[in-house]
Structure formats: C-alpha cells, structure tokens
Amino acid sequence: MAQHDPPPWTKYVEYVSENIKLGNLSALRTFRVLRALKTISVIPGLKTIVGALIQSVKKLADVMVLTVFCLSVFALIGLQLFMGNLRHKCVRNFTALNGTNGSVEADGLVWES
C-alpha cells in the first residue's frame, strides 16, 4: 500500500455505500465525502493549508469559550441591575386573538389589521 492510499476501511465503507441496496440508507452515502480526503495527502500545498485550518479551529475554540464566559458574566450583571424594573409598567392584557381576520381584543377594545 502506497503512502497516499486511503486506509482499507474507507474503501470498504465506500464500496458498501455504493453497491448495496438496503432501502433508504442515505446516511451511508455521506461516506462518499471521504473521497475528497484522498487529495489532501496527494497535494503537499493542500496538506499545509488543512493543517493550518485545523490549528486555527483549535485556537478559535479557546476564544469561543472565553467569549461565552464573558457574555454569561455580563448577562448575570444585567439581570441583577435591571431585576424588577419592568414590573410596574403598563402592559395591555390581551384576552383574545382572532386568527381568522387578524383582529386583537384587549381591555374590551378590538383592533383589526
């Protein structure tokens, strides 16, 4: 087996997904995407590009964790600062929504669109 040949299990999965009729198993057809992985080992420039992409995704994962942490902290601060501020505001009590003609009934009044 040459160095640029794919592992034997990928050939087996590819053969099974192409030649066996097992009804509606379109999930097996997704293994055809593995054919594109053969070209990565053949073209040396593509190998360096894919390696750089994988390294950047690993570093972006750390950035995303930090971003989610900061957003969570600011969300908790916002909840504590504005807790209960909208409690005594005027909000209409919607009693009925007529789905046939788009009219809304609230506080005894009917609005039609």
PDB file of C-alpha atoms in Angstrom:
ATOM      1  CA  MET A   1       0.000   0.000   0.000  1.00  0.00           C
ATOM      2  CA  ALA A   2       1.428   3.333  -1.042  1.00  0.00           C
ATOM      3  CA  GLN A   3       1.645   6.265   1.334  1.00  0.00           C
ATOM      4  CA  HIS A   4      -1.070   8.277  -0.399  1.00  0.00           C
ATOM      5  CA  ASP A   5      -3.613   5.430  -0.455  1.00  0.00           C
ATOM      6  CA  PRO A   6      -6.511   5.758   1.979  1.00  0.00           C
ATOM      7  CA  PRO A   7      -6.919   3.230   4.790  1.00  0.00           C
ATOM      8  CA  PRO A   8      -8.653  -0.005   3.730  1.00  0.00           C
ATOM      9  CA  TRP A   9     -11.722   0.627   5.887  1.00  0.00           C
ATOM     10  CA  THR A  10     -12.577   3.741   3.878  1.00  0.00           C
ATOM     11  CA  LYS A  11     -12.575   1.697   0.693  1.00  0.00           C
ATOM     12  CA  TYR A  12     -14.820  -0.871   2.353  1.00  0.00           C
ATOM     13  CA  VAL A  13     -17.325   1.745   3.569  1.00  0.00           C
ATOM     14  CA  GLU A  14     -17.280   3.374   0.151  1.00  0.00           C
ATOM     15  CA  TYR A  15     -17.994   0.028  -1.519  1.00  0.00           C
ATOM     16  CA  VAL A  16     -20.858  -0.755   0.858  1.00  0.00           C
ATOM     17  CA  SER A  17     -22.447   2.661   0.422  1.00  0.00           C
ATOM     18  CA  GLU A  18     -22.307   2.489  -3.379  1.00  0.00           C
ATOM     19  CA  ASN A  19     -23.200  -1.074  -4.252  1.00  0.00           C
ATOM     20  CA  ILE A  20     -25.560  -2.484  -1.641  1.00  0.00           C
ATOM     21  CA  LYS A  21     -29.234  -1.601  -1.915  1.00  0.00           C
ATOM     22  CA  LEU A  22     -30.533  -1.510   1.653  1.00  0.00           C
ATOM     23  CA  GLY A  23     -33.530   0.723   1.148  1.00  0.00           C
ATOM     24  CA  ASN A  24     -33.345   4.360   2.122  1.00  0.00           C
ATOM     25  CA  LEU A  25     -29.949   4.493   3.819  1.00  0.00           C
ATOM     26  CA  SER A  26     -28.823   7.835   2.554  1.00  0.00           C
ATOM     27  CA  ALA A  27     -26.655   8.217   5.650  1.00  0.00           C
ATOM     28  CA  LEU A  28     -24.195   5.742   4.163  1.00  0.00           C
ATOM     29  CA  ARG A  29     -23.841   7.964   1.123  1.00  0.00           C
ATOM     30  CA  THR A  30     -22.263  10.610   3.303  1.00  0.00           C
ATOM     31  CA  PHE A  31     -19.143   8.454   3.444  1.00  0.00           C
ATOM     32  CA  ARG A  32     -18.541   9.378  -0.189  1.00  0.00           C
ATOM     33  CA  VAL A  33     -17.224  12.668   1.149  1.00  0.00           C
ATOM     34  CA  LEU A  34     -14.202  10.733   2.361  1.00  0.00           C
ATOM     35  CA  ARG A  35     -13.035  10.540  -1.254  1.00  0.00           C
ATOM     36  CA  ALA A  36     -12.020  14.190  -1.032  1.00  0.00           C
ATOM     37  CA  LEU A  37      -9.665  13.335   1.825  1.00  0.00           C
ATOM     38  CA  LYS A  38      -7.512  11.381  -0.627  1.00  0.00           C
ATOM     39  CA  THR A  39      -6.463  14.597  -2.357  1.00  0.00           C
ATOM     40  CA  ILE A  40      -5.135  16.104   0.877  1.00  0.00           C
ATOM     41  CA  SER A  41      -2.276  13.629   1.061  1.00  0.00           C
ATOM     42  CA  VAL A  42      -1.529  13.871  -2.676  1.00  0.00           C
ATOM     43  CA  ILE A  43      -1.125  17.662  -2.916  1.00  0.00           C
ATOM     44  CA  PRO A  44       1.527  18.939  -0.457  1.00  0.00           C
ATOM     45  CA  GLY A  45       0.302  22.551  -0.508  1.00  0.00           C
ATOM     46  CA  LEU A  46      -3.195  21.439   0.405  1.00  0.00           C
ATOM     47  CA  LYS A  47      -1.796  19.435   3.295  1.00  0.00           C
ATOM     48  CA  THR A  48      -0.243  22.557   4.847  1.00  0.00           C
ATOM     49  CA  ILE A  49      -3.442  24.553   4.332  1.00  0.00           C
ATOM     50  CA  VAL A  50      -5.590  21.889   6.012  1.00  0.00           C
ATOM     51  CA  GLY A  51      -3.087  21.658   8.870  1.00  0.00           C
ATOM     52  CA  ALA A  52      -3.234  25.419   9.373  1.00  0.00           C
ATOM     53  CA  LEU A  53      -7.047  25.344   9.331  1.00  0.00           C
ATOM     54  CA  ILE A  54      -7.152  22.630  11.973  1.00  0.00           C
ATOM     55  CA  GLN A  55      -4.747  24.566  14.210  1.00  0.00           C
ATOM     56  CA  SER A  56      -6.760  27.774  13.834  1.00  0.00           C
ATOM     57  CA  VAL A  57     -10.013  25.999  14.716  1.00  0.00           C
ATOM     58  CA  LYS A  58      -8.384  24.662  17.882  1.00  0.00           C
ATOM     59  CA  LYS A  59      -7.315  28.173  18.854  1.00  0.00           C
ATOM     60  CA  LEU A  60     -10.740  29.598  17.980  1.00  0.00           C
ATOM     61  CA  ALA A  61     -12.333  27.106  20.351  1.00  0.00           C
ATOM     62  CA  ASP A  62     -10.471  28.741  23.237  1.00  0.00           C
ATOM     63  CA  VAL A  63     -11.629  32.175  22.077  1.00  0.00           C
ATOM     64  CA  MET A  64     -15.235  30.976  21.891  1.00  0.00           C
ATOM     65  CA  VAL A  65     -15.081  29.600  25.439  1.00  0.00           C
ATOM     66  CA  LEU A  66     -13.771  32.950  26.672  1.00  0.00           C
ATOM     67  CA  THR A  67     -16.492  34.812  24.734  1.00  0.00           C
ATOM     68  CA  VAL A  68     -19.288  32.660  26.180  1.00  0.00           C
ATOM     69  CA  PHE A  69     -17.875  33.156  29.670  1.00  0.00           C
ATOM     70  CA  CYS A  70     -17.775  36.956  29.262  1.00  0.00           C
ATOM     71  CA  LEU A  71     -21.301  37.051  27.844  1.00  0.00           C
ATOM     72  CA  SER A  72     -22.534  34.960  30.772  1.00  0.00           C
ATOM     73  CA  VAL A  73     -20.946  37.340  33.268  1.00  0.00           C
ATOM     74  CA  PHE A  74     -22.499  40.387  31.575  1.00  0.00           C
ATOM     75  CA  ALA A  75     -25.880  38.630  31.409  1.00  0.00           C
ATOM     76  CA  LEU A  76     -25.784  37.949  35.143  1.00  0.00           C
ATOM     77  CA  ILE A  77     -24.780  41.551  35.859  1.00  0.00           C
ATOM     78  CA  GLY A  78     -27.641  42.791  33.671  1.00  0.00           C
ATOM     79  CA  LEU A  79     -30.124  40.538  35.431  1.00  0.00           C
ATOM     80  CA  GLN A  80     -29.039  41.839  38.809  1.00  0.00           C
ATOM     81  CA  LEU A  81     -29.084  45.508  37.765  1.00  0.00           C
ATOM     82  CA  PHE A  82     -32.453  45.513  35.998  1.00  0.00           C
ATOM     83  CA  MET A  83     -34.285  42.956  38.113  1.00  0.00           C
ATOM     84  CA  GLY A  84     -37.886  44.087  38.627  1.00  0.00           C
ATOM     85  CA  ASN A  85     -37.633  47.400  36.729  1.00  0.00           C
ATOM     86  CA  LEU A  86     -40.386  46.474  34.269  1.00  0.00           C
ATOM     87  CA  ARG A  87     -42.745  45.117  36.887  1.00  0.00           C
ATOM     88  CA  HIS A  88     -44.985  48.227  37.248  1.00  0.00           C
ATOM     89  CA  LYS A  89     -45.195  49.271  33.597  1.00  0.00           C
ATOM     90  CA  CYS A  90     -48.440  49.489  31.643  1.00  0.00           C
ATOM     91  CA  VAL A  91     -48.950  46.296  29.685  1.00  0.00           C
ATOM     92  CA  ARG A  92     -52.206  45.504  27.975  1.00  0.00           C
ATOM     93  CA  ASN A  93     -53.970  42.320  28.952  1.00  0.00           C
ATOM     94  CA  PHE A  94     -54.675  40.512  25.708  1.00  0.00           C
ATOM     95  CA  THR A  95     -57.769  38.406  26.130  1.00  0.00           C
ATOM     96  CA  ALA A  96     -58.367  37.088  22.606  1.00  0.00           C
ATOM     97  CA  LEU A  97     -56.544  36.835  19.324  1.00  0.00           C
ATOM     98  CA  ASN A  98     -58.776  36.156  16.363  1.00  0.00           C
ATOM     99  CA  GLY A  99     -56.729  34.130  13.896  1.00  0.00           C
ATOM    100  CA  THR A 100     -59.198  34.320  11.019  1.00  0.00           C
ATOM    101  CA  ASN A 101     -59.113  38.044  10.270  1.00  0.00           C
ATOM    102  CA  GLY A 102     -56.130  39.195  12.347  1.00  0.00           C
ATOM    103  CA  SER A 103     -58.117  41.207  14.914  1.00  0.00           C
ATOM    104  CA  VAL A 104     -56.951  41.501  18.522  1.00  0.00           C
ATOM    105  CA  GLU A 105     -59.172  42.062  21.548  1.00  0.00           C
ATOM    106  CA  ALA A 106     -57.632  43.696  24.611  1.00  0.00           C
ATOM    107  CA  ASP A 107     -59.251  45.539  27.525  1.00  0.00           C
ATOM    108  CA  GLY A 108     -62.639  45.426  25.834  1.00  0.00           C
ATOM    109  CA  LEU A 109     -61.368  47.085  22.634  1.00  0.00           C
ATOM    110  CA  VAL A 110     -60.942  45.362  19.272  1.00  0.00           C
ATOM    111  CA  TRP A 111     -58.149  46.261  16.858  1.00  0.00           C
ATOM    112  CA  GLU A 112     -58.320  44.996  13.313  1.00  0.00           C
ATOM    113  CA  SER A 113     -55.441  44.818  10.902  1.00  0.00           C
TER     114      SER A 113
END
